[in-house]
Short mmCIF file of C-alpha atoms and ligand atoms in Angstrom, two decimals:
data_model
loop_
_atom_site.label_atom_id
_atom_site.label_comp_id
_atom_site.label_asym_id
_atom_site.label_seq_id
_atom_site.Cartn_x
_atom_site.Cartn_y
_atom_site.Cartn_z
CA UNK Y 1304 -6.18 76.12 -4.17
CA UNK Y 1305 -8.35 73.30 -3.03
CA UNK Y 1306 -8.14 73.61 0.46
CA UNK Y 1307 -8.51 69.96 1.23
CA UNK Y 1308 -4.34 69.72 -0.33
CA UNK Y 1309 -2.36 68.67 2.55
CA UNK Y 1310 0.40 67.84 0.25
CA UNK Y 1311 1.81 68.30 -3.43
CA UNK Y 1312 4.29 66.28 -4.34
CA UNK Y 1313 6.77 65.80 -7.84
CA UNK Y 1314 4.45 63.09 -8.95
CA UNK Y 1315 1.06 62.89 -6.85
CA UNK Y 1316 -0.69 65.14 -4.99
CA UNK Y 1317 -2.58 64.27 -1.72
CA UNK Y 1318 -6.18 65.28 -0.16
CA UNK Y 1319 -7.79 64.66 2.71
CA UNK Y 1320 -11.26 62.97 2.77
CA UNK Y 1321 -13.96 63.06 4.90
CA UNK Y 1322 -12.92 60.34 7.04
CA UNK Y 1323 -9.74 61.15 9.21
CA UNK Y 1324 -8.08 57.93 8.63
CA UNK Y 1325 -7.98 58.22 5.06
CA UNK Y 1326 -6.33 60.12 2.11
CA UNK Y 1327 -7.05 60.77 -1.41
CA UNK Y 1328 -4.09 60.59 -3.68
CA UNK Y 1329 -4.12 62.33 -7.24
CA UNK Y 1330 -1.37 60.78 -9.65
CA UNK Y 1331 -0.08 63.90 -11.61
CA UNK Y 1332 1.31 64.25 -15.14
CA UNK Y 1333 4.45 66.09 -13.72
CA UNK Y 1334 7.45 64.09 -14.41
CA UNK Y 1335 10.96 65.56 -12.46
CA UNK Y 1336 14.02 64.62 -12.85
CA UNK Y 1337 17.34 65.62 -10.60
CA UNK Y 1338 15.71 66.79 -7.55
CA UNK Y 1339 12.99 68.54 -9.49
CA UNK Y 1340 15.62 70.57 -11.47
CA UNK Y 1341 13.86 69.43 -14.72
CA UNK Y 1342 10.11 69.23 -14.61
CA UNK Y 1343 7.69 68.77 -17.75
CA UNK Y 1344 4.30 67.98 -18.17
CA UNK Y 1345 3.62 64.48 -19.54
CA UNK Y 1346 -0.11 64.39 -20.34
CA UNK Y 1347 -1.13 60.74 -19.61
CA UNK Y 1348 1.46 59.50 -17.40
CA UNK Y 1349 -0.23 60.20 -14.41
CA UNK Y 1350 -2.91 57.44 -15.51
CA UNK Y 1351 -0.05 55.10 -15.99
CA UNK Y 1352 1.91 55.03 -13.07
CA UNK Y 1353 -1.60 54.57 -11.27
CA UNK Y 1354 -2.97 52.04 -13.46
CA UNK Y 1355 0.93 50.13 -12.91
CA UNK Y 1356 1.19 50.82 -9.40
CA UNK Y 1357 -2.34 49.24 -8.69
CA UNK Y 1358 -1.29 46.22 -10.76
CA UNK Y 1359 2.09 45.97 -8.62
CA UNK Y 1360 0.59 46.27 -5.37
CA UNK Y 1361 -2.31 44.24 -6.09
CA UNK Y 1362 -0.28 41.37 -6.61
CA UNK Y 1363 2.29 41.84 -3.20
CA UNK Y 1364 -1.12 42.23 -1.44
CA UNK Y 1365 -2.23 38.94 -3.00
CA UNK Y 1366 1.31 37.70 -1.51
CA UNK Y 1367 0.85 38.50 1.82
CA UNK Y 1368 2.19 42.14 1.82
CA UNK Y 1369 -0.25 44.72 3.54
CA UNK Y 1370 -0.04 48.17 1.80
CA UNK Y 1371 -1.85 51.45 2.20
CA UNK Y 1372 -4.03 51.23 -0.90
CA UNK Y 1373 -8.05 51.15 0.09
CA UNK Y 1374 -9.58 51.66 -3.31
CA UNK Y 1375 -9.37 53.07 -6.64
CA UNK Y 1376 -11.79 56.10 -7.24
CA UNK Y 1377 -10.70 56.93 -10.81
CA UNK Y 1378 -7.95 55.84 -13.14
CA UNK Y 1379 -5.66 58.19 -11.30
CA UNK Y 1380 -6.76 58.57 -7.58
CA UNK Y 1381 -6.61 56.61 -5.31
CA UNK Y 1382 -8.18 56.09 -1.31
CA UNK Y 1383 -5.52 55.34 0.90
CA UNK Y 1384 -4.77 54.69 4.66
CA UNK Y 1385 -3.12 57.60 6.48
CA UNK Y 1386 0.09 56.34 8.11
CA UNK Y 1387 2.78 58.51 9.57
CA UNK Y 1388 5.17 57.65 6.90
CA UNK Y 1389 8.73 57.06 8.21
CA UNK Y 1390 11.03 59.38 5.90
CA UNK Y 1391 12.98 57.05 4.27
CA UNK Y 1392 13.46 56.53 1.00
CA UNK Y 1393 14.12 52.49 0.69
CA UNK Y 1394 16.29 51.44 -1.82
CA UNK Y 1395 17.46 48.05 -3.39
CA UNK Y 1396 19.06 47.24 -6.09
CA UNK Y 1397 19.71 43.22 -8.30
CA UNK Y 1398 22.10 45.28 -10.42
CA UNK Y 1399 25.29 48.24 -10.50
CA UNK Y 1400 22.86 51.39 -12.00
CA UNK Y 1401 22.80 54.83 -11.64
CA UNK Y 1402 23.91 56.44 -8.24
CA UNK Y 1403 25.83 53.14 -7.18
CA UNK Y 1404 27.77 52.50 -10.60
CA UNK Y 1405 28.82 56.40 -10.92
CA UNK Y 1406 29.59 56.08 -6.58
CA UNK Y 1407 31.80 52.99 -7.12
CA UNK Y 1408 32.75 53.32 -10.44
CA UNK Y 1409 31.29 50.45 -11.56
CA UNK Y 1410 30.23 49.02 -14.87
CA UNK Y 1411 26.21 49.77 -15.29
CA UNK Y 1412 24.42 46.26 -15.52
CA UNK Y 1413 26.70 44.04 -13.48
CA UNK Y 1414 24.64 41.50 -11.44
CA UNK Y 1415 25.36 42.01 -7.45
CA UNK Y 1416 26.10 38.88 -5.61
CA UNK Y 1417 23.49 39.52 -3.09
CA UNK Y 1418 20.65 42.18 -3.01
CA UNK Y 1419 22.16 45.69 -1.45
CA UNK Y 1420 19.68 47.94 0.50
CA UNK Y 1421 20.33 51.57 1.16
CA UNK Y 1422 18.44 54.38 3.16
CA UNK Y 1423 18.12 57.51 1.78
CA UNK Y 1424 16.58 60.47 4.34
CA UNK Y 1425 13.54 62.00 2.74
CA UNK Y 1426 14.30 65.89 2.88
CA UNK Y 1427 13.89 68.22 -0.36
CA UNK Y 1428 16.02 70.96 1.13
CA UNK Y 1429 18.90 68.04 1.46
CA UNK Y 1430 18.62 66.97 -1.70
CA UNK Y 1431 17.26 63.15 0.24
CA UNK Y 1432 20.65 62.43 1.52
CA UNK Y 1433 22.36 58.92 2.15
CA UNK Y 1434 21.78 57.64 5.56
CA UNK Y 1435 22.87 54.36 7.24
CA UNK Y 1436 21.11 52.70 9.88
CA UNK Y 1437 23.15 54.23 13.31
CA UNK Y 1438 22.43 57.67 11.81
CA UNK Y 1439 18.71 56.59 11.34
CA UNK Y 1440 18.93 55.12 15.19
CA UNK Y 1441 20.86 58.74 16.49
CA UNK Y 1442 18.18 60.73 14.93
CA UNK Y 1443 15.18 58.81 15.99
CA UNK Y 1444 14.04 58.02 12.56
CA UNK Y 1445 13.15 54.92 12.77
CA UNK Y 1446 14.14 51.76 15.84
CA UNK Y 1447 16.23 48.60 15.32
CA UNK Y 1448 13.13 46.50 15.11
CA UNK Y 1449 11.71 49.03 12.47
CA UNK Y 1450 15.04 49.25 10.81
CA UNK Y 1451 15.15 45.05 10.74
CA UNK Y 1452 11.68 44.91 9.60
CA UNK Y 1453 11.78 47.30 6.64
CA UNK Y 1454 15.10 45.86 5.18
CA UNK Y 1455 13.16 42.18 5.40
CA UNK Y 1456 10.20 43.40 3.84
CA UNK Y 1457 12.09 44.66 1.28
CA UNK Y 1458 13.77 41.63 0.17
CA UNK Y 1459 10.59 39.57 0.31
CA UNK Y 1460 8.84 42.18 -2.12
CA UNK Y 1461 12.25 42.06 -4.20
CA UNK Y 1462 11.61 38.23 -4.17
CA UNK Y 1463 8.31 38.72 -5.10
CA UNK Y 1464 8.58 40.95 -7.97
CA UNK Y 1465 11.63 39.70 -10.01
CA UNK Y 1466 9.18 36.69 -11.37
CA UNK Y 1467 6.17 39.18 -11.27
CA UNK Y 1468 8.56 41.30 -13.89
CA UNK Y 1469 10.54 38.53 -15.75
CA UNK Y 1470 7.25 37.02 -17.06
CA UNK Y 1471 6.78 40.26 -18.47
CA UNK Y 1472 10.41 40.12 -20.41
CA UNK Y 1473 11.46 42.57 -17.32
CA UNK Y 1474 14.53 42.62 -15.36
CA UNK Y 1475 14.00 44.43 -12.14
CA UNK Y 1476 17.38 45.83 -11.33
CA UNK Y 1477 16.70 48.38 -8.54
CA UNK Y 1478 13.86 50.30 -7.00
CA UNK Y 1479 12.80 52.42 -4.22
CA UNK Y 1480 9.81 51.78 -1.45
CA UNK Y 1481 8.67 53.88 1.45
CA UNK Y 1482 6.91 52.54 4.23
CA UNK Y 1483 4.50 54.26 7.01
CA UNK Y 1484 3.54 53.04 10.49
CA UNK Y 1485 -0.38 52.63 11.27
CA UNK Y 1486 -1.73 50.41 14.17
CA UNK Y 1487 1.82 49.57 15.54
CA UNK Y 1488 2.40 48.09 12.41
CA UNK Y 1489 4.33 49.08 9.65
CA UNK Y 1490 3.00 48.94 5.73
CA UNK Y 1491 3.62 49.30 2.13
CA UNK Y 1492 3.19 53.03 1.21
CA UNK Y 1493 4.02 55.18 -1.64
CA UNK Y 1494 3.68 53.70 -5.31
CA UNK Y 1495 5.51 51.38 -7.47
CA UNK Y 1496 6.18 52.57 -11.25
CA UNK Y 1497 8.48 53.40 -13.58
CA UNK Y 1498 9.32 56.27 -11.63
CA UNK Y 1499 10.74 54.67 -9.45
CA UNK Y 1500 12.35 51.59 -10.20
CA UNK Y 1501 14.81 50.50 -13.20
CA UNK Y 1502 13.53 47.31 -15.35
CA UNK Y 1503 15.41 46.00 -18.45
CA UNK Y 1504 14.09 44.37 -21.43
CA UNK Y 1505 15.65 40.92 -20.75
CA UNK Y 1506 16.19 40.84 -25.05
CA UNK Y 1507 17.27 44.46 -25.99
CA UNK Y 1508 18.17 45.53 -22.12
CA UNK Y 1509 17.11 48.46 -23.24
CA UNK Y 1510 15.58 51.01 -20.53
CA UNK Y 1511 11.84 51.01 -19.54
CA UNK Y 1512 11.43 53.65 -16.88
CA UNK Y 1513 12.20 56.86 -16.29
CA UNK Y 1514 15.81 56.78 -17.05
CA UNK Y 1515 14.16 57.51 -20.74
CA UNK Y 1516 13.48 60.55 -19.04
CA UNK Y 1517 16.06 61.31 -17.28
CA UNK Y 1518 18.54 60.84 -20.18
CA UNK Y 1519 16.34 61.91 -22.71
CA UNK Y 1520 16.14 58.60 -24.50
CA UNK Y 1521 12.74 58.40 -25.78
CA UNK Y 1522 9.37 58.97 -25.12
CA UNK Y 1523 8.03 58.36 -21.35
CA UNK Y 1524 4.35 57.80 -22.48
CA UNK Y 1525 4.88 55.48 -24.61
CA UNK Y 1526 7.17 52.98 -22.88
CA UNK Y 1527 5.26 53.71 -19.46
CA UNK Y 1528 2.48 51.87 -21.92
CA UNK Y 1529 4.84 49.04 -22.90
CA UNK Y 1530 5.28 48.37 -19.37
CA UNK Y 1531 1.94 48.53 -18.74
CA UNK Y 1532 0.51 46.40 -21.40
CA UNK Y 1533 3.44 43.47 -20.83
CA UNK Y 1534 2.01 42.98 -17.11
CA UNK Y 1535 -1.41 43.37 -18.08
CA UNK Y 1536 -0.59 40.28 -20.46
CA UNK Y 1537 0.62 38.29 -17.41
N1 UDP D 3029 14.70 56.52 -6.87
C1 UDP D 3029 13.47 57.10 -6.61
N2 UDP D 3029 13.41 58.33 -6.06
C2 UDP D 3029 14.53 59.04 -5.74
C3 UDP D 3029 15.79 58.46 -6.01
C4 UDP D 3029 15.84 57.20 -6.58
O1 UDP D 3029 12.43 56.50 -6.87
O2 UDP D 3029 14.40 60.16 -5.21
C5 UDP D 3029 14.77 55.18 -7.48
C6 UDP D 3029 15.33 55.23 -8.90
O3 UDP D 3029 14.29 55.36 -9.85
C7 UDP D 3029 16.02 53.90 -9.02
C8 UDP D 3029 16.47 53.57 -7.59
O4 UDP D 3029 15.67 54.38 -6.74
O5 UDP D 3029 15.11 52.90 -9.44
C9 UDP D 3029 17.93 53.85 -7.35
O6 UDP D 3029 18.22 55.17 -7.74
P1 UDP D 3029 19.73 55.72 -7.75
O7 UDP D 3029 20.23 55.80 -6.35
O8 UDP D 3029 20.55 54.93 -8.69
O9 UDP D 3029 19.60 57.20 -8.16
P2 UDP D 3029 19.41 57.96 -9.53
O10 UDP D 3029 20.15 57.23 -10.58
O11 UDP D 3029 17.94 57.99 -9.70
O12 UDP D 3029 20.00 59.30 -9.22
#
């Protein structure tokens, strides 16, 4: 094993460089579904979710949001910033999918009046449990001021990138961020794909992320590439 791996992760795996401050991420062809019950090798998505995720956070950075991204090295690594990345996985969602329609009961698809936000605690052995904000406060995960500031960057990237997508025939109906502190600040870490966010074709509303995965509804390469092509054409 390379012995530079600090981390391997379902999707990317991460190095460290030379310089102390900064990382080297590798986006993997590993997709995972369920808490990494069901794994497969995709040969090309790794490339995809890179080549996306720069496009995303290229254009939030161009909007005033700072994120951890350096440089691109390859078509599938990427320099980044080390932060001390707060375990949270960030969620919000425009519309009733997945966790929250099968939680509530609800019909998938239904527009929410306003956006909803939910914390989930990043922890493999827990299976990433809910978590609401005292329990994030009791166990020192993150302060009120970090708690406020996350939620607001949130919606101002979910403001951001519901025109970003629906120019591309997109609707963006929920997705998850993570965020990391650096410099008593606190930025834009992680990636932003299919992998982790639901969009809609606005015509069919049929699925283009990894739900085609997850319920086995087509092929991931090929509408990762859809996706990829329809922002391109932006
Ligand atoms: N999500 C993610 N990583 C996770 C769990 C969820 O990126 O570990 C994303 C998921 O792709 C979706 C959103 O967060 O865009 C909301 O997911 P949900 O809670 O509905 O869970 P799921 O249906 O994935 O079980």
């Amino acid at each position: 094993m390379d012995n530079n791996l600090i981390y391997s992760g379902k999707a990317k795996d991460l190095f460290k460089t030379e310089n102390e401050n900064e990382l080297l991420v590798v986006y993997k062809d590993q997709a995972t579904a369920f808490n990494g019950k069901r794994k497969e090798i995709i040969p090309g998505k790794g490339v995809l979710n890179c080549r996306i995720s720069t496009l995303v956070f290229d254009y939030l950075i161009d909007n005033g949001i700072e994120t951890h991204v350096i440089q691109n090295i390859s078509d599938h690594e990427q320099l980044i910033k080390k932060t001390e990345v707060i375990p949270l996985e960030v969620v919000l969602r425009n519309r009733v999918s997945g966790s929250f329609a099968k939680k509530f009961d609800l019909i998938d698809g239904e527009t929410l009046e306003e956006p909803v936000i939910e914390f989930y605690f990043k922890s493999d052995k827990l299976g990433d449990p809910f978590i609401n904000d005292s329990q994030v406060l009791s166990l020192h995960i993150a302060t009120q001021s970090e708690i406020d500031f996350v939620k607001q960057q949130t919606l101002k990237i979910n403001k951001l990138l519901i025109p970003f997508f629906s120019k591309a025939n997109l609707d963006l109906i929920d997705f998850k961020l993570e965020f990391g502190r650096i410099d008593d600040k606190i930025i834009l870490v992680d990636e932003f794909s299919p992998d982790n966010c639901r969009l809609w074709d606005q015509t069919s509303h049929n699925s283009l992320d990894k739900d085609i995965f997850r319920q086995q509804k087509g092929d991931l390469v090929d509408t990762y590439e859809k996706v990829l092509e329809r922002i391109i054409a932006e």
